[in-house]
Amino acid sequence: MMWPLDLLILALVVVCAVVTISIRDLLAATMVFSVYSFLMCLLWAEMGAVDVSFTEATVGAGVSTVLFIAAILRTTRRSKD
Amino acid sequence: MTGEQMSKAGTSGIIVEMAVRIATPFIQLFGMYVIAHGHYSPGGGFQGGVILGSAFILLGIAFNQEMALRYFSERVNSILGSSGALIYVGTAVVCALLGGLFLDYSALDRVLPLGPVEWRSMGIFVVELGVGLAVMSIMTSLFWDLGSGGDLEKGL
């Protein structure tokens, strides 16, 4: 609907995606992934897909982040990189 | 901060606990609103169920697993989730047994004559209710099983 806003959010989504796969710390990667999900939610809402945006906000930014953190807390790091 | 340090930190403080106590009823009310208005506005059974489940996840994070299980025990969780799936499939099977197609809600008109158009709206509401219950139960038990390592004794 407003292409400059679309482009801005899309650029931030790409930045978040690159940071998520390149960062070493798992907890930080989870947080950036949550930001990615929320930006995707904004993008869907801005493009008019409110229902998809709702699902992305609840599942992507909400529950999956919590599940990732719960999984990280149950793991240990053995290598020293 | 590693995982062991975070789990040794214990309770999360009185401010977080009071905020969660105040916010939880409103989160649950919003989840029920999303389920109830799902068939003609954005939202629906899945999203509302996730919101309802996240209220219990919030309880499990801010307090501990024992407290959350005292409010919403594993037994109640299983019963609610199974009955949600039963409501969904049961509505579809009842529609099929009454002479319509599978999930063809207008066949329910023979039980209570409201008109086929009204029953299509009501039928999707009943199905959304079942989906919401099942999703709430699954989201909550996913977090509990993942957070406690499967034995449900000690949370995060």
Tab-separated table of C-alpha atoms in Angstrom:
chain	number	residue	atom	x	y	z
A	1	MET	CA	0.000	0.000	0.000
A	2	MET	CA	2.827	2.433	0.891
A	3	TRP	CA	5.894	1.204	-0.934
A	4	PRO	CA	8.553	3.242	1.018
A	5	LEU	CA	7.295	1.731	4.267
A	6	ASP	CA	7.227	-1.736	2.659
A	7	LEU	CA	10.801	-1.268	1.478
A	8	LEU	CA	11.995	-0.046	4.887
A	9	ILE	CA	10.443	-3.005	6.733
A	10	LEU	CA	11.733	-5.427	4.095
A	11	ALA	CA	15.281	-4.073	4.493
A	12	LEU	CA	15.048	-4.516	8.269
A	13	VAL	CA	13.708	-8.076	7.768
A	14	VAL	CA	16.695	-8.949	5.574
A	15	VAL	CA	19.117	-7.444	8.103
A	16	CYS	CA	17.498	-9.432	10.928
A	17	ALA	CA	17.622	-12.656	8.896
A	18	VAL	CA	21.345	-12.213	8.130
A	19	VAL	CA	22.119	-11.387	11.770
A	20	THR	CA	20.129	-14.410	12.987
A	21	ILE	CA	22.142	-16.911	10.977
A	22	SER	CA	25.532	-15.239	11.499
A	23	ILE	CA	25.485	-14.509	15.251
A	24	ARG	CA	27.259	-17.003	17.553
A	25	ASP	CA	25.287	-16.641	20.796
A	26	LEU	CA	22.127	-18.772	20.677
A	27	LEU	CA	20.106	-16.557	23.048
A	28	ALA	CA	20.955	-13.449	21.018
A	29	ALA	CA	20.040	-15.295	17.816
A	30	THR	CA	16.666	-16.193	19.331
A	31	MET	CA	16.015	-12.576	20.262
A	32	VAL	CA	16.929	-11.332	16.775
A	33	PHE	CA	14.694	-14.050	15.328
A	34	SER	CA	11.855	-12.732	17.481
A	35	VAL	CA	12.485	-9.255	16.071
A	36	TYR	CA	12.436	-10.797	12.584
A	37	SER	CA	9.047	-12.384	13.301
A	38	PHE	CA	7.630	-9.134	14.582
A	39	LEU	CA	8.882	-7.238	11.526
A	40	MET	CA	7.288	-9.885	9.303
A	41	CYS	CA	4.077	-9.344	11.286
A	42	LEU	CA	4.287	-5.598	10.587
A	43	LEU	CA	4.916	-6.312	6.914
A	44	TRP	CA	1.892	-8.626	6.635
A	45	ALA	CA	-0.327	-6.098	8.429
A	46	GLU	CA	0.889	-3.284	6.222
A	47	MET	CA	0.155	-5.311	3.093
A	48	GLY	CA	-3.398	-6.008	4.290
A	49	ALA	CA	-3.109	-9.667	5.397
A	50	VAL	CA	-4.293	-9.074	8.947
A	51	ASP	CA	-5.075	-12.721	9.702
A	52	VAL	CA	-1.598	-13.924	8.706
A	53	SER	CA	-0.134	-11.024	10.669
A	54	PHE	CA	-2.077	-12.107	13.749
A	55	THR	CA	-0.758	-15.663	13.478
A	56	GLU	CA	2.791	-14.415	12.957
A	57	ALA	CA	2.570	-12.168	16.036
A	58	THR	CA	1.198	-14.876	18.339
A	59	VAL	CA	3.137	-17.908	17.126
A	60	GLY	CA	6.269	-16.423	15.573
A	61	ALA	CA	7.081	-13.596	17.947
A	62	GLY	CA	5.394	-15.054	21.035
A	63	VAL	CA	5.319	-18.775	21.610
A	64	SER	CA	8.153	-19.949	19.345
A	65	THR	CA	10.601	-17.544	21.015
A	66	VAL	CA	9.655	-18.949	24.413
A	67	LEU	CA	10.023	-22.510	23.127
A	68	PHE	CA	13.450	-21.689	21.627
A	69	ILE	CA	14.610	-20.190	24.932
A	70	ALA	CA	13.323	-23.235	26.831
A	71	ALA	CA	15.255	-25.489	24.445
A	72	ILE	CA	18.423	-23.365	24.816
A	73	LEU	CA	18.227	-23.509	28.622
A	74	ARG	CA	18.160	-27.315	28.393
A	75	THR	CA	21.351	-27.510	26.308
A	76	THR	CA	25.020	-27.018	27.142
A	77	ARG	CA	27.847	-25.745	24.971
A	78	ARG	CA	30.767	-28.151	24.760
A	79	SER	CA	33.030	-26.465	22.212
A	80	LYS	CA	34.921	-23.272	23.004
A	81	ASP	CA	34.515	-21.262	19.806
B	1	MET	CA	24.360	-15.653	31.180
B	2	THR	CA	24.243	-19.409	30.714
B	3	GLY	CA	21.260	-21.631	31.280
B	4	GLU	CA	22.349	-22.886	34.677
B	5	GLN	CA	22.812	-19.357	36.028
B	6	MET	CA	19.376	-18.356	34.790
B	7	SER	CA	17.647	-21.333	36.363
B	8	LYS	CA	19.488	-20.781	39.644
B	9	ALA	CA	18.228	-17.194	39.800
B	10	GLY	CA	14.971	-18.535	41.290
B	11	THR	CA	11.847	-16.382	41.464
B	12	SER	CA	11.566	-13.364	39.230
B	13	GLY	CA	10.721	-10.677	41.808
B	14	ILE	CA	7.567	-9.122	43.158
B	15	ILE	CA	7.116	-6.596	40.335
B	16	VAL	CA	7.083	-9.262	37.625
B	17	GLU	CA	4.844	-11.527	39.695
B	18	MET	CA	2.284	-8.799	40.381
B	19	ALA	CA	2.330	-7.680	36.741
B	20	VAL	CA	1.676	-11.250	35.635
B	21	ARG	CA	-1.108	-11.662	38.201
B	22	ILE	CA	-2.813	-8.530	36.854
B	23	ALA	CA	-2.188	-9.220	33.159
B	24	THR	CA	-3.187	-12.901	33.016
B	25	PRO	CA	-7.012	-12.432	33.219
B	26	PHE	CA	-6.898	-9.797	30.490
B	27	ILE	CA	-4.792	-12.018	28.239
B	28	GLN	CA	-7.291	-14.854	28.722
B	29	LEU	CA	-10.225	-12.511	28.054
B	30	PHE	CA	-8.556	-11.321	24.839
B	31	GLY	CA	-7.971	-14.929	23.777
B	32	MET	CA	-11.644	-15.754	24.287
B	33	TYR	CA	-12.611	-12.596	22.378
B	34	VAL	CA	-10.419	-13.643	19.445
B	35	ILE	CA	-11.975	-17.128	19.402
B	36	ALA	CA	-15.541	-15.820	19.687
B	37	HIS	CA	-15.100	-13.236	16.911
B	38	GLY	CA	-12.952	-15.447	14.733
B	39	HIS	CA	-15.523	-16.257	12.083
B	40	TYR	CA	-16.138	-12.700	10.904
B	41	SER	CA	-13.039	-10.737	11.889
B	42	PRO	CA	-9.270	-11.380	11.944
B	43	GLY	CA	-8.320	-14.098	14.383
B	44	GLY	CA	-9.888	-17.467	14.962
B	45	GLY	CA	-9.499	-20.690	16.855
B	46	PHE	CA	-5.772	-21.120	16.297
B	47	GLN	CA	-4.737	-17.579	17.195
B	48	GLY	CA	-7.069	-17.405	20.183
B	49	GLY	CA	-5.863	-20.786	21.385
B	50	VAL	CA	-2.246	-19.644	21.173
B	51	ILE	CA	-3.108	-16.504	23.188
B	52	LEU	CA	-4.909	-18.600	25.848
B	53	GLY	CA	-1.960	-20.995	25.997
B	54	SER	CA	0.534	-18.144	26.267
B	55	ALA	CA	-1.273	-16.941	29.402
B	56	PHE	CA	-0.405	-20.261	31.074
B	57	ILE	CA	3.128	-20.128	29.642
B	58	LEU	CA	3.483	-16.669	31.215
B	59	LEU	CA	2.416	-18.107	34.581
B	60	GLY	CA	5.017	-20.865	34.194
B	61	ILE	CA	7.771	-18.351	33.384
B	62	ALA	CA	7.021	-15.712	36.021
B	63	PHE	CA	6.361	-18.171	38.857
B	64	ASN	CA	7.494	-21.783	38.708
B	65	GLN	CA	6.169	-24.984	37.265
B	66	GLU	CA	4.483	-26.181	40.462
B	67	MET	CA	2.449	-22.981	40.735
B	68	ALA	CA	1.374	-23.159	37.087
B	69	LEU	CA	0.452	-26.840	37.430
B	70	ARG	CA	-1.607	-26.021	40.514
B	71	TYR	CA	-3.770	-23.641	38.486
B	72	PHE	CA	-3.935	-25.793	35.365
B	73	SER	CA	-3.004	-29.377	36.089
B	74	GLU	CA	-1.777	-31.906	33.569
B	75	ARG	CA	-5.014	-33.870	33.919
B	76	VAL	CA	-7.250	-30.866	33.163
B	77	ASN	CA	-4.915	-29.971	30.298
B	78	SER	CA	-5.268	-33.421	28.733
B	79	ILE	CA	-9.040	-33.444	29.172
B	80	LEU	CA	-9.455	-29.975	27.625
B	81	GLY	CA	-7.178	-30.741	24.680
B	82	SER	CA	-8.850	-34.057	23.917
B	83	SER	CA	-12.335	-32.567	24.223
B	84	GLY	CA	-11.294	-29.796	21.838
B	85	ALA	CA	-10.300	-32.328	19.194
B	86	LEU	CA	-13.498	-34.279	19.956
B	87	ILE	CA	-15.657	-31.160	19.455
B	88	TYR	CA	-14.009	-30.507	16.099
B	89	VAL	CA	-14.258	-34.054	14.727
B	90	GLY	CA	-17.593	-34.665	16.474
B	91	THR	CA	-19.237	-31.718	14.748
B	92	ALA	CA	-17.985	-32.981	11.398
B	93	VAL	CA	-19.155	-36.555	12.054
B	94	VAL	CA	-22.568	-35.406	13.297
B	95	CYS	CA	-22.947	-33.382	10.092
B	96	ALA	CA	-22.088	-36.469	8.055
B	97	LEU	CA	-24.467	-38.703	10.058
B	98	LEU	CA	-27.348	-36.264	9.594
B	99	GLY	CA	-27.159	-36.665	5.847
B	100	GLY	CA	-24.841	-33.811	4.852
B	101	LEU	CA	-21.224	-33.934	3.830
B	102	PHE	CA	-18.276	-34.073	6.274
B	103	LEU	CA	-18.097	-30.602	7.956
B	104	ASP	CA	-21.226	-29.454	6.060
B	105	TYR	CA	-22.826	-27.479	8.899
B	106	SER	CA	-26.083	-26.820	7.089
B	107	ALA	CA	-27.055	-30.452	7.833
B	108	LEU	CA	-27.357	-29.486	11.526
B	109	ASP	CA	-30.523	-27.650	10.515
B	110	ARG	CA	-32.396	-30.918	11.103
B	111	VAL	CA	-31.542	-30.839	14.833
B	112	LEU	CA	-32.477	-27.224	15.511
B	113	PRO	CA	-34.188	-25.413	12.623
B	114	LEU	CA	-32.420	-22.058	12.408
B	115	GLY	CA	-31.923	-22.096	8.666
B	116	PRO	CA	-28.875	-23.396	6.766
B	117	VAL	CA	-27.216	-19.964	6.494
B	118	GLU	CA	-27.356	-19.382	10.244
B	119	TRP	CA	-26.064	-22.892	10.891
B	120	ARG	CA	-23.064	-22.363	8.640
B	121	SER	CA	-22.085	-19.408	10.841
B	122	MET	CA	-22.807	-21.271	14.092
B	123	GLY	CA	-21.031	-24.428	12.913
B	124	ILE	CA	-17.776	-22.654	12.163
B	125	PHE	CA	-17.982	-21.077	15.634
B	126	VAL	CA	-18.310	-24.499	17.300
B	127	VAL	CA	-15.368	-25.816	15.275
B	128	GLU	CA	-13.270	-22.760	16.178
B	129	LEU	CA	-14.087	-23.389	19.843
B	130	GLY	CA	-12.755	-26.941	19.552
B	131	VAL	CA	-9.650	-25.806	17.683
B	132	GLY	CA	-9.014	-23.134	20.333
B	133	LEU	CA	-9.225	-25.639	23.200
B	134	ALA	CA	-6.928	-28.128	21.459
B	135	VAL	CA	-4.330	-25.493	20.501
B	136	MET	CA	-4.330	-24.023	24.018
B	137	SER	CA	-3.679	-27.442	25.523
B	138	ILE	CA	-0.949	-28.323	23.023
B	139	MET	CA	0.887	-24.989	23.372
B	140	THR	CA	0.846	-25.224	27.165
B	141	SER	CA	2.012	-28.817	27.310
B	142	LEU	CA	4.701	-28.152	24.667
B	143	PHE	CA	6.193	-25.490	26.913
B	144	TRP	CA	5.882	-27.577	30.077
B	145	ASP	CA	7.455	-30.650	28.522
B	146	LEU	CA	10.230	-28.649	26.877
B	147	GLY	CA	10.890	-26.541	29.977
B	148	SER	CA	11.023	-29.410	32.449
B	149	GLY	CA	12.821	-31.931	30.250
B	150	GLY	CA	9.731	-34.138	30.056
B	151	ASP	CA	9.192	-35.099	33.700
B	152	LEU	CA	7.050	-32.036	34.646
B	153	GLU	CA	8.767	-31.811	38.028
B	154	LYS	CA	10.997	-28.743	37.814
B	155	GLY	CA	10.439	-25.927	35.377
B	156	LEU	CA	12.886	-23.489	33.835
